[in-house]
Amino acid sequence: SIRDVAKAAEVSAGLVQHYFPTKAALREAVNEYVASTVVAAFSDLTAGTSPAQLPEVVGQRITSIFRDQPVMLLYAARALAEHDESAAGLFDVFVEVAIEQFGLAERDGLLHADVDLLWAALQIVVYNLATILFEDALNRHLPKPLRSDAGLERWREASTALFERGIYKPPIQRAASRKRVTPSPRKRG
């Protein structure tokens, strides 16, 4: 409610309503802030970032946003999970940013030729929002809390590795791993 927002901001409800006459106006302002913060975090990647550094730098930017603005991202994840129609635009902005970053990677020859850029963008957005949304559940399994420096670094390293090289070995390596069977002893007769 407006009253809850005013209390959290330590201002009067009248002051909040002066600037935001309706909850919809307040929500729109928050959504604009979230969208502009995310866009700004990735806007300068084309300048000074080598293609080889791109996955690492993107991972650092994502964890920095979560470190510096956890409430903002949690708001976005919850609003989307609750089917808040006004938050749907946030999801669109996140996907556009991801498509742009994957487009840069594709331009620089960093992606496999058969990558579906739209699905790659959708997956990375969902992956990151789900991580934020399920932070409490994740913390039950992690040795350090997700939002600790060690937790964020581990998340960044694991996420970067997942998107950079995947989990499974290439088919040729998998087949070679399966063929390492010890020979059976020969019968002597």
Short mmCIF file of N, CA and C in Angstrom, two decimals:
data_model
loop_
_atom_site.label_atom_id
_atom_site.label_comp_id
_atom_site.label_asym_id
_atom_site.label_seq_id
_atom_site.Cartn_x
_atom_site.Cartn_y
_atom_site.Cartn_z
N SER A 1 0.85 -1.19 0.00
CA SER A 1 0.00 0.00 0.00
C SER A 1 0.89 1.24 0.00
N ILE A 2 0.28 2.37 -0.33
CA ILE A 2 0.99 3.64 -0.30
C ILE A 2 1.51 3.89 1.12
N ARG A 3 0.72 3.55 2.11
CA ARG A 3 1.11 3.75 3.51
C ARG A 3 2.37 2.91 3.83
N ASP A 4 2.41 1.66 3.37
CA ASP A 4 3.58 0.80 3.60
C ASP A 4 4.83 1.36 2.91
N VAL A 5 4.64 1.86 1.70
CA VAL A 5 5.77 2.45 0.96
C VAL A 5 6.28 3.67 1.71
N ALA A 6 5.37 4.52 2.19
CA ALA A 6 5.76 5.72 2.92
C ALA A 6 6.52 5.36 4.20
N LYS A 7 6.02 4.35 4.90
CA LYS A 7 6.68 3.92 6.13
C LYS A 7 8.09 3.41 5.85
N ALA A 8 8.23 2.58 4.81
CA ALA A 8 9.55 2.05 4.45
C ALA A 8 10.50 3.16 4.03
N ALA A 9 9.97 4.19 3.37
CA ALA A 9 10.80 5.31 2.92
C ALA A 9 10.98 6.36 4.01
N GLU A 10 10.31 6.15 5.14
CA GLU A 10 10.37 7.07 6.27
C GLU A 10 9.92 8.48 5.89
N VAL A 11 8.83 8.53 5.13
CA VAL A 11 8.19 9.80 4.77
C VAL A 11 6.69 9.64 5.01
N SER A 12 5.96 10.73 4.86
CA SER A 12 4.51 10.65 5.07
C SER A 12 3.83 10.08 3.84
N ALA A 13 2.68 9.47 4.07
CA ALA A 13 1.89 8.93 2.95
C ALA A 13 1.48 10.06 2.01
N GLY A 14 1.21 11.24 2.58
CA GLY A 14 0.84 12.39 1.75
C GLY A 14 1.93 12.79 0.78
N LEU A 15 3.18 12.70 1.24
CA LEU A 15 4.29 13.04 0.36
C LEU A 15 4.39 12.05 -0.80
N VAL A 16 4.25 10.78 -0.50
CA VAL A 16 4.27 9.76 -1.57
C VAL A 16 3.15 10.03 -2.56
N GLN A 17 1.96 10.31 -2.04
CA GLN A 17 0.81 10.55 -2.93
C GLN A 17 0.94 11.85 -3.70
N HIS A 18 1.70 12.80 -3.16
CA HIS A 18 1.94 14.05 -3.89
C HIS A 18 2.68 13.75 -5.19
N TYR A 19 3.70 12.91 -5.12
CA TYR A 19 4.49 12.58 -6.30
C TYR A 19 3.88 11.45 -7.12
N PHE A 20 3.18 10.55 -6.46
CA PHE A 20 2.58 9.39 -7.12
C PHE A 20 1.13 9.29 -6.68
N PRO A 21 0.23 9.93 -7.40
CA PRO A 21 -1.18 10.00 -6.96
C PRO A 21 -1.88 8.63 -6.88
N THR A 22 -1.36 7.64 -7.60
CA THR A 22 -1.98 6.30 -7.56
C THR A 22 -0.88 5.25 -7.41
N LYS A 23 -1.32 4.05 -6.99
CA LYS A 23 -0.35 2.94 -6.91
C LYS A 23 0.20 2.62 -8.30
N ALA A 24 -0.66 2.78 -9.31
CA ALA A 24 -0.21 2.50 -10.68
C ALA A 24 0.91 3.47 -11.08
N ALA A 25 0.79 4.73 -10.69
CA ALA A 25 1.83 5.72 -11.02
C ALA A 25 3.13 5.38 -10.29
N LEU A 26 3.01 4.96 -9.03
CA LEU A 26 4.19 4.56 -8.27
C LEU A 26 4.84 3.34 -8.90
N ARG A 27 4.02 2.34 -9.26
CA ARG A 27 4.54 1.13 -9.89
C ARG A 27 5.24 1.45 -11.22
N GLU A 28 4.65 2.35 -11.99
CA GLU A 28 5.25 2.73 -13.27
C GLU A 28 6.61 3.40 -13.05
N ALA A 29 6.71 4.25 -12.05
CA ALA A 29 7.99 4.91 -11.76
C ALA A 29 9.04 3.89 -11.30
N VAL A 30 8.62 2.94 -10.48
CA VAL A 30 9.55 1.90 -10.03
C VAL A 30 10.00 1.06 -11.22
N ASN A 31 9.06 0.68 -12.07
CA ASN A 31 9.42 -0.13 -13.25
C ASN A 31 10.39 0.62 -14.16
N GLU A 32 10.16 1.92 -14.33
CA GLU A 32 11.08 2.72 -15.16
C GLU A 32 12.47 2.75 -14.54
N TYR A 33 12.53 2.88 -13.22
CA TYR A 33 13.81 2.89 -12.53
C TYR A 33 14.54 1.55 -12.71
N VAL A 34 13.82 0.45 -12.52
CA VAL A 34 14.41 -0.88 -12.66
C VAL A 34 14.94 -1.06 -14.09
N ALA A 35 14.11 -0.73 -15.08
CA ALA A 35 14.51 -0.90 -16.47
C ALA A 35 15.73 -0.05 -16.80
N SER A 36 15.74 1.21 -16.38
CA SER A 36 16.87 2.09 -16.72
C SER A 36 18.15 1.64 -16.01
N THR A 37 18.03 1.10 -14.81
CA THR A 37 19.20 0.60 -14.08
C THR A 37 19.82 -0.59 -14.80
N VAL A 38 18.99 -1.52 -15.25
CA VAL A 38 19.49 -2.71 -15.95
C VAL A 38 20.09 -2.32 -17.30
N VAL A 39 19.41 -1.47 -18.04
CA VAL A 39 19.93 -1.04 -19.34
C VAL A 39 21.27 -0.34 -19.16
N ALA A 40 21.36 0.55 -18.17
CA ALA A 40 22.61 1.29 -17.93
C ALA A 40 23.76 0.35 -17.56
N ALA A 41 23.46 -0.72 -16.84
CA ALA A 41 24.51 -1.65 -16.41
C ALA A 41 25.19 -2.34 -17.58
N PHE A 42 24.50 -2.45 -18.71
CA PHE A 42 25.06 -3.16 -19.86
C PHE A 42 25.33 -2.25 -21.06
N SER A 43 25.07 -0.96 -20.93
CA SER A 43 25.14 -0.06 -22.08
C SER A 43 26.55 0.17 -22.62
N ASP A 44 27.55 0.01 -21.79
CA ASP A 44 28.91 0.32 -22.24
C ASP A 44 29.75 -0.91 -22.57
N LEU A 45 29.14 -2.06 -22.70
CA LEU A 45 29.93 -3.28 -22.94
C LEU A 45 30.60 -3.29 -24.31
N THR A 46 30.06 -2.59 -25.27
CA THR A 46 30.68 -2.61 -26.59
C THR A 46 32.01 -1.86 -26.60
N ALA A 47 32.15 -0.89 -25.71
CA ALA A 47 33.38 -0.10 -25.67
C ALA A 47 34.37 -0.73 -24.69
N GLY A 48 35.50 -1.14 -25.20
CA GLY A 48 36.58 -1.59 -24.33
C GLY A 48 36.49 -3.02 -23.81
N THR A 49 35.49 -3.78 -24.21
CA THR A 49 35.38 -5.17 -23.77
C THR A 49 35.79 -6.07 -24.92
N SER A 50 36.84 -6.84 -24.72
CA SER A 50 37.27 -7.75 -25.77
C SER A 50 36.28 -8.91 -25.86
N PRO A 51 36.15 -9.51 -27.02
CA PRO A 51 35.23 -10.64 -27.17
C PRO A 51 35.50 -11.76 -26.17
N ALA A 52 36.75 -12.03 -25.89
CA ALA A 52 37.07 -13.11 -24.95
C ALA A 52 36.62 -12.79 -23.53
N GLN A 53 36.56 -11.52 -23.18
CA GLN A 53 36.15 -11.10 -21.84
C GLN A 53 34.64 -10.99 -21.68
N LEU A 54 33.90 -10.97 -22.77
CA LEU A 54 32.47 -10.66 -22.71
C LEU A 54 31.68 -11.55 -21.75
N PRO A 55 31.80 -12.88 -21.80
CA PRO A 55 31.02 -13.69 -20.85
C PRO A 55 31.34 -13.37 -19.39
N GLU A 56 32.60 -13.17 -19.10
CA GLU A 56 33.03 -12.85 -17.74
C GLU A 56 32.48 -11.50 -17.29
N VAL A 57 32.55 -10.51 -18.15
CA VAL A 57 32.09 -9.16 -17.81
C VAL A 57 30.57 -9.15 -17.63
N VAL A 58 29.86 -9.85 -18.49
CA VAL A 58 28.40 -9.94 -18.34
C VAL A 58 28.05 -10.57 -16.99
N GLY A 59 28.74 -11.65 -16.64
CA GLY A 59 28.52 -12.28 -15.33
C GLY A 59 28.79 -11.33 -14.18
N GLN A 60 29.85 -10.55 -14.29
CA GLN A 60 30.17 -9.57 -13.24
C GLN A 60 29.10 -8.50 -13.13
N ARG A 61 28.57 -8.06 -14.27
CA ARG A 61 27.52 -7.04 -14.24
C ARG A 61 26.25 -7.58 -13.57
N ILE A 62 25.89 -8.81 -13.89
CA ILE A 62 24.69 -9.40 -13.30
C ILE A 62 24.84 -9.51 -11.79
N THR A 63 25.98 -10.03 -11.33
CA THR A 63 26.16 -10.17 -9.88
C THR A 63 26.28 -8.81 -9.20
N SER A 64 26.84 -7.81 -9.88
CA SER A 64 26.91 -6.47 -9.30
C SER A 64 25.53 -5.88 -9.09
N ILE A 65 24.65 -6.05 -10.07
CA ILE A 65 23.29 -5.55 -9.91
C ILE A 65 22.63 -6.23 -8.71
N PHE A 66 22.82 -7.54 -8.61
CA PHE A 66 22.19 -8.26 -7.50
C PHE A 66 22.81 -7.84 -6.16
N ARG A 67 24.11 -7.61 -6.13
CA ARG A 67 24.78 -7.17 -4.90
C ARG A 67 24.29 -5.78 -4.50
N ASP A 68 24.21 -4.87 -5.47
CA ASP A 68 23.90 -3.47 -5.18
C ASP A 68 22.40 -3.17 -5.12
N GLN A 69 21.60 -3.94 -5.83
CA GLN A 69 20.17 -3.65 -5.92
C GLN A 69 19.30 -4.90 -5.72
N PRO A 70 19.52 -5.68 -4.66
CA PRO A 70 18.77 -6.93 -4.52
C PRO A 70 17.26 -6.73 -4.40
N VAL A 71 16.85 -5.68 -3.72
CA VAL A 71 15.41 -5.43 -3.55
C VAL A 71 14.77 -5.10 -4.89
N MET A 72 15.48 -4.35 -5.71
CA MET A 72 14.97 -3.98 -7.03
C MET A 72 14.72 -5.23 -7.88
N LEU A 73 15.69 -6.14 -7.91
CA LEU A 73 15.53 -7.34 -8.72
C LEU A 73 14.51 -8.30 -8.12
N LEU A 74 14.47 -8.37 -6.80
CA LEU A 74 13.46 -9.20 -6.16
C LEU A 74 12.06 -8.68 -6.45
N TYR A 75 11.91 -7.37 -6.45
CA TYR A 75 10.63 -6.76 -6.82
C TYR A 75 10.23 -7.21 -8.23
N ALA A 76 11.17 -7.11 -9.17
CA ALA A 76 10.87 -7.48 -10.55
C ALA A 76 10.51 -8.96 -10.65
N ALA A 77 11.29 -9.83 -10.01
CA ALA A 77 11.02 -11.27 -10.06
C ALA A 77 9.67 -11.61 -9.46
N ARG A 78 9.36 -11.03 -8.31
CA ARG A 78 8.07 -11.31 -7.66
C ARG A 78 6.90 -10.79 -8.48
N ALA A 79 7.06 -9.58 -9.01
CA ALA A 79 5.98 -9.00 -9.81
C ALA A 79 5.70 -9.87 -11.04
N LEU A 80 6.74 -10.37 -11.65
CA LEU A 80 6.56 -11.25 -12.80
C LEU A 80 5.95 -12.57 -12.40
N ALA A 81 6.39 -13.13 -11.28
CA ALA A 81 5.84 -14.41 -10.81
C ALA A 81 4.37 -14.28 -10.43
N GLU A 82 3.99 -13.10 -9.99
CA GLU A 82 2.59 -12.86 -9.60
C GLU A 82 1.75 -12.37 -10.78
N HIS A 83 2.30 -12.41 -11.98
CA HIS A 83 1.61 -12.02 -13.21
C HIS A 83 1.14 -10.57 -13.18
N ASP A 84 1.94 -9.71 -12.57
CA ASP A 84 1.65 -8.28 -12.54
C ASP A 84 1.86 -7.75 -13.96
N GLU A 85 0.77 -7.35 -14.58
CA GLU A 85 0.83 -6.93 -15.98
C GLU A 85 1.79 -5.76 -16.19
N SER A 86 1.89 -4.87 -15.21
CA SER A 86 2.78 -3.72 -15.37
C SER A 86 4.25 -4.14 -15.37
N ALA A 87 4.55 -5.29 -14.80
CA ALA A 87 5.94 -5.77 -14.77
C ALA A 87 6.33 -6.52 -16.04
N ALA A 88 5.37 -6.85 -16.86
CA ALA A 88 5.68 -7.58 -18.09
C ALA A 88 6.66 -6.79 -18.96
N GLY A 89 6.55 -5.48 -18.93
CA GLY A 89 7.48 -4.64 -19.68
C GLY A 89 8.90 -4.77 -19.18
N LEU A 90 9.07 -5.01 -17.88
CA LEU A 90 10.41 -5.23 -17.33
C LEU A 90 11.04 -6.47 -17.94
N PHE A 91 10.24 -7.55 -18.01
CA PHE A 91 10.74 -8.78 -18.60
C PHE A 91 11.19 -8.51 -20.03
N ASP A 92 10.39 -7.74 -20.77
CA ASP A 92 10.74 -7.41 -22.15
C ASP A 92 12.07 -6.67 -22.23
N VAL A 93 12.28 -5.73 -21.31
CA VAL A 93 13.54 -4.98 -21.28
C VAL A 93 14.70 -5.91 -20.99
N PHE A 94 14.53 -6.80 -20.01
CA PHE A 94 15.60 -7.74 -19.66
C PHE A 94 15.95 -8.62 -20.86
N VAL A 95 14.93 -9.08 -21.59
CA VAL A 95 15.16 -9.93 -22.76
C VAL A 95 15.86 -9.14 -23.86
N GLU A 96 15.46 -7.89 -24.06
CA GLU A 96 16.12 -7.06 -25.07
C GLU A 96 17.60 -6.88 -24.74
N VAL A 97 17.92 -6.63 -23.48
CA VAL A 97 19.31 -6.48 -23.06
C VAL A 97 20.08 -7.78 -23.33
N ALA A 98 19.47 -8.92 -22.99
CA ALA A 98 20.13 -10.21 -23.20
C ALA A 98 20.34 -10.48 -24.69
N ILE A 99 19.33 -10.19 -25.51
CA ILE A 99 19.47 -10.39 -26.96
C ILE A 99 20.61 -9.53 -27.50
N GLU A 100 20.69 -8.30 -27.02
CA GLU A 100 21.77 -7.42 -27.47
C GLU A 100 23.14 -7.99 -27.09
N GLN A 101 23.27 -8.50 -25.87
CA GLN A 101 24.56 -9.05 -25.43
C GLN A 101 24.90 -10.31 -26.22
N PHE A 102 23.92 -11.19 -26.45
CA PHE A 102 24.19 -12.38 -27.26
C PHE A 102 24.48 -11.99 -28.71
N GLY A 103 23.85 -10.92 -29.17
CA GLY A 103 24.14 -10.43 -30.52
C GLY A 103 25.59 -9.99 -30.66
N LEU A 104 26.10 -9.32 -29.62
CA LEU A 104 27.51 -8.93 -29.63
C LEU A 104 28.41 -10.16 -29.65
N ALA A 105 28.05 -11.15 -28.85
CA ALA A 105 28.83 -12.39 -28.81
C ALA A 105 28.79 -13.09 -30.16
N GLU A 106 27.63 -13.10 -30.79
CA GLU A 106 27.51 -13.73 -32.11
C GLU A 106 28.35 -12.97 -33.13
N ARG A 107 28.27 -11.66 -33.11
CA ARG A 107 29.05 -10.83 -34.04
C ARG A 107 30.55 -11.11 -33.92
N ASP A 108 31.00 -11.36 -32.70
CA ASP A 108 32.41 -11.60 -32.46
C ASP A 108 32.80 -13.07 -32.59
N GLY A 109 31.87 -13.91 -33.05
CA GLY A 109 32.18 -15.32 -33.29
C GLY A 109 32.29 -16.16 -32.04
N LEU A 110 31.65 -15.74 -30.95
CA LEU A 110 31.76 -16.47 -29.70
C LEU A 110 30.70 -17.55 -29.50
N LEU A 111 29.67 -17.54 -30.33
CA LEU A 111 28.57 -18.49 -30.15
C LEU A 111 28.62 -19.61 -31.19
N HIS A 112 28.09 -20.76 -30.81
CA HIS A 112 27.92 -21.84 -31.77
C HIS A 112 26.96 -21.36 -32.86
N ALA A 113 27.16 -21.84 -34.06
CA ALA A 113 26.36 -21.40 -35.20
C ALA A 113 24.87 -21.73 -35.04
N ASP A 114 24.56 -22.78 -34.28
CA ASP A 114 23.17 -23.20 -34.17
C ASP A 114 22.44 -22.65 -32.94
N VAL A 115 23.03 -21.67 -32.25
CA VAL A 115 22.38 -21.11 -31.06
C VAL A 115 21.13 -20.33 -31.46
N ASP A 116 20.05 -20.62 -30.76
CA ASP A 116 18.79 -19.87 -30.92
C ASP A 116 18.90 -18.65 -30.00
N LEU A 117 19.19 -17.49 -30.59
CA LEU A 117 19.44 -16.29 -29.79
C LEU A 117 18.25 -15.90 -28.91
N LEU A 118 17.05 -16.05 -29.43
CA LEU A 118 15.88 -15.69 -28.62
C LEU A 118 15.79 -16.59 -27.40
N TRP A 119 15.91 -17.90 -27.61
CA TRP A 119 15.82 -18.81 -26.46
C TRP A 119 16.99 -18.64 -25.51
N ALA A 120 18.16 -18.35 -26.03
CA ALA A 120 19.31 -18.11 -25.15
C ALA A 120 19.02 -16.91 -24.25
N ALA A 121 18.47 -15.84 -24.84
CA ALA A 121 18.14 -14.64 -24.06
C ALA A 121 17.05 -14.94 -23.04
N LEU A 122 16.01 -15.65 -23.46
CA LEU A 122 14.93 -16.00 -22.53
C LEU A 122 15.46 -16.84 -21.38
N GLN A 123 16.32 -17.81 -21.70
CA GLN A 123 16.84 -18.70 -20.66
C GLN A 123 17.71 -17.97 -19.66
N ILE A 124 18.56 -17.07 -20.11
CA ILE A 124 19.43 -16.39 -19.16
C ILE A 124 18.63 -15.44 -18.27
N VAL A 125 17.59 -14.81 -18.81
CA VAL A 125 16.75 -13.93 -17.99
C VAL A 125 16.00 -14.74 -16.95
N VAL A 126 15.39 -15.84 -17.38
CA VAL A 126 14.64 -16.69 -16.44
C VAL A 126 15.59 -17.28 -15.39
N TYR A 127 16.75 -17.73 -15.82
CA TYR A 127 17.75 -18.31 -14.91
C TYR A 127 18.11 -17.32 -13.80
N ASN A 128 18.39 -16.08 -14.19
CA ASN A 128 18.80 -15.09 -13.20
C ASN A 128 17.65 -14.64 -12.31
N LEU A 129 16.47 -14.43 -12.88
CA LEU A 129 15.32 -14.05 -12.05
C LEU A 129 14.94 -15.17 -11.09
N ALA A 130 15.01 -16.41 -11.54
CA ALA A 130 14.70 -17.54 -10.66
C ALA A 130 15.70 -17.64 -9.52
N THR A 131 16.96 -17.38 -9.82
CA THR A 131 17.98 -17.40 -8.76
C THR A 131 17.64 -16.39 -7.68
N ILE A 132 17.23 -15.22 -8.09
CA ILE A 132 16.87 -14.16 -7.14
C ILE A 132 15.60 -14.53 -6.38
N LEU A 133 14.63 -15.03 -7.11
CA LEU A 133 13.34 -15.38 -6.51
C LEU A 133 13.47 -16.52 -5.50
N PHE A 134 14.36 -17.47 -5.77
CA PHE A 134 14.53 -18.64 -4.91
C PHE A 134 15.75 -18.53 -3.99
N GLU A 135 16.18 -17.32 -3.70
CA GLU A 135 17.38 -17.13 -2.88
C GLU A 135 17.30 -17.88 -1.56
N ASP A 136 16.18 -17.78 -0.85
CA ASP A 136 16.07 -18.46 0.45
C ASP A 136 16.23 -19.97 0.30
N ALA A 137 15.60 -20.54 -0.70
CA ALA A 137 15.71 -21.99 -0.93
C ALA A 137 17.15 -22.37 -1.30
N LEU A 138 17.78 -21.56 -2.13
CA LEU A 138 19.16 -21.83 -2.53
C LEU A 138 20.10 -21.76 -1.32
N ASN A 139 19.86 -20.80 -0.45
CA ASN A 139 20.73 -20.64 0.72
C ASN A 139 20.71 -21.87 1.63
N ARG A 140 19.65 -22.64 1.58
CA ARG A 140 19.59 -23.88 2.37
C ARG A 140 20.60 -24.91 1.90
N HIS A 141 21.08 -24.77 0.67
CA HIS A 141 22.00 -25.75 0.09
C HIS A 141 23.42 -25.21 -0.09
N LEU A 142 23.59 -23.93 0.03
CA LEU A 142 24.90 -23.32 -0.21
C LEU A 142 25.69 -23.17 1.09
N PRO A 143 27.01 -23.35 1.04
CA PRO A 143 27.81 -23.19 2.26
C PRO A 143 27.87 -21.74 2.73
N LYS A 144 27.76 -20.79 1.80
CA LYS A 144 27.74 -19.36 2.12
C LYS A 144 26.48 -18.77 1.49
N PRO A 145 25.84 -17.80 2.14
CA PRO A 145 24.63 -17.20 1.55
C PRO A 145 24.90 -16.64 0.15
N LEU A 146 23.91 -16.74 -0.71
CA LEU A 146 24.04 -16.28 -2.09
C LEU A 146 24.52 -14.84 -2.16
N ARG A 147 23.97 -13.97 -1.32
CA ARG A 147 24.33 -12.55 -1.39
C ARG A 147 25.64 -12.19 -0.69
N SER A 148 26.32 -13.15 -0.10
CA SER A 148 27.64 -12.87 0.46
C SER A 148 28.62 -12.72 -0.70
N ASP A 149 29.76 -12.11 -0.43
CA ASP A 149 30.77 -11.97 -1.50
C ASP A 149 31.15 -13.34 -2.07
N ALA A 150 31.36 -14.31 -1.17
CA ALA A 150 31.74 -15.66 -1.63
C ALA A 150 30.60 -16.31 -2.40
N GLY A 151 29.37 -16.11 -1.95
CA GLY A 151 28.21 -16.69 -2.62
C GLY A 151 27.99 -16.10 -4.00
N LEU A 152 28.12 -14.78 -4.12
CA LEU A 152 27.95 -14.13 -5.42
C LEU A 152 29.06 -14.54 -6.39
N GLU A 153 30.27 -14.66 -5.87
CA GLU A 153 31.39 -15.07 -6.73
C GLU A 153 31.20 -16.50 -7.23
N ARG A 154 30.75 -17.37 -6.35
CA ARG A 154 30.51 -18.76 -6.76
C ARG A 154 29.40 -18.83 -7.80
N TRP A 155 28.32 -18.06 -7.59
CA TRP A 155 27.21 -18.00 -8.55
C TRP A 155 27.72 -17.49 -9.90
N ARG A 156 28.52 -16.42 -9.88
CA ARG A 156 29.03 -15.85 -11.13
C ARG A 156 29.90 -16.85 -11.87
N GLU A 157 30.80 -17.51 -11.13
CA GLU A 157 31.69 -18.48 -11.77
C GLU A 157 30.90 -19.65 -12.36
N ALA A 158 29.96 -20.18 -11.60
CA ALA A 158 29.17 -21.32 -12.08
C ALA A 158 28.30 -20.92 -13.27
N SER A 159 27.69 -19.76 -13.20
CA SER A 159 26.82 -19.30 -14.29
C SER A 159 27.63 -19.03 -15.55
N THR A 160 28.77 -18.38 -15.40
CA THR A 160 29.61 -18.09 -16.56
C THR A 160 30.06 -19.39 -17.21
N ALA A 161 30.48 -20.35 -16.40
CA ALA A 161 30.91 -21.65 -16.95
C ALA A 161 29.75 -22.35 -17.64
N LEU A 162 28.57 -22.30 -17.04
CA LEU A 162 27.41 -22.95 -17.64
C LEU A 162 27.10 -22.38 -19.01
N PHE A 163 27.08 -21.05 -19.11
CA PHE A 163 26.73 -20.44 -20.39
C PHE A 163 27.90 -20.41 -21.37
N GLU A 164 29.11 -20.41 -20.86
CA GLU A 164 30.27 -20.35 -21.75
C GLU A 164 30.61 -21.70 -22.35
N ARG A 165 30.52 -22.76 -21.55
CA ARG A 165 30.94 -24.06 -22.10
C ARG A 165 29.95 -25.18 -21.86
N GLY A 166 28.90 -24.93 -21.09
CA GLY A 166 27.91 -25.97 -20.84
C GLY A 166 28.34 -26.93 -19.74
N ILE A 167 27.59 -27.98 -19.58
CA ILE A 167 27.86 -28.97 -18.54
C ILE A 167 28.40 -30.26 -19.14
N TYR A 168 27.80 -30.67 -20.23
CA TYR A 168 28.16 -31.95 -20.83
C TYR A 168 29.38 -31.84 -21.72
N LYS A 169 30.15 -32.91 -21.77
CA LYS A 169 31.27 -32.98 -22.69
C LYS A 169 30.72 -33.05 -24.11
N PRO A 170 31.52 -32.63 -25.10
CA PRO A 170 31.09 -32.81 -26.48
C PRO A 170 30.88 -34.30 -26.77
N PRO A 171 30.02 -34.65 -27.72
CA PRO A 171 29.71 -36.06 -27.99
C PRO A 171 30.93 -36.95 -28.20
N ILE A 172 31.96 -36.46 -28.85
CA ILE A 172 33.15 -37.28 -29.10
C ILE A 172 33.83 -37.62 -27.77
N GLN A 173 33.95 -36.65 -26.88
CA GLN A 173 34.57 -36.91 -25.58
C GLN A 173 33.71 -37.84 -24.73
N ARG A 174 32.39 -37.70 -24.82
CA ARG A 174 31.50 -38.58 -24.06
C ARG A 174 31.66 -40.02 -24.53
N ALA A 175 31.73 -40.21 -25.85
CA ALA A 175 31.88 -41.56 -26.40
C ALA A 175 33.22 -42.15 -25.96
N ALA A 176 34.29 -41.35 -25.97
CA ALA A 176 35.60 -41.84 -25.56
C ALA A 176 35.59 -42.21 -24.08
N SER A 177 34.88 -41.46 -23.26
CA SER A 177 34.79 -41.75 -21.82
C SER A 177 34.08 -43.09 -21.58
N ARG A 178 33.06 -43.37 -22.36
CA ARG A 178 32.30 -44.62 -22.19
C ARG A 178 33.10 -45.84 -22.66
N LYS A 179 34.04 -45.67 -23.58
CA LYS A 179 34.78 -46.79 -24.13
C LYS A 179 35.91 -47.26 -23.22
N ARG A 180 36.17 -46.54 -22.17
CA ARG A 180 37.25 -46.93 -21.25
C ARG A 180 36.78 -48.06 -20.35
N VAL A 181 36.69 -49.21 -20.92
CA VAL A 181 36.25 -50.39 -20.19
C VAL A 181 37.45 -51.30 -20.03
N THR A 182 37.62 -51.87 -18.85
CA THR A 182 38.76 -52.76 -18.64
C THR A 182 38.51 -54.06 -19.40
N PRO A 183 39.54 -54.56 -20.06
CA PRO A 183 39.36 -55.80 -20.84
C PRO A 183 39.15 -56.99 -19.91
N SER A 184 38.37 -57.92 -20.38
CA SER A 184 38.14 -59.13 -19.56
C SER A 184 39.34 -60.05 -19.72
N PRO A 185 39.67 -60.81 -18.69
CA PRO A 185 40.83 -61.72 -18.77
C PRO A 185 40.56 -62.83 -19.78
N ARG A 186 41.63 -63.25 -20.49
CA ARG A 186 41.50 -64.32 -21.47
C ARG A 186 41.54 -65.66 -20.78
N LYS A 187 40.78 -66.54 -21.34
CA LYS A 187 40.79 -67.91 -20.80
C LYS A 187 41.97 -68.66 -21.39
N ARG A 188 42.63 -69.39 -20.56
CA ARG A 188 43.74 -70.22 -21.05
C ARG A 188 43.26 -71.66 -21.09
N GLY A 189 43.56 -72.29 -22.07
CA GLY A 189 43.03 -73.63 -22.19
C GLY A 189 43.98 -74.63 -22.42
#
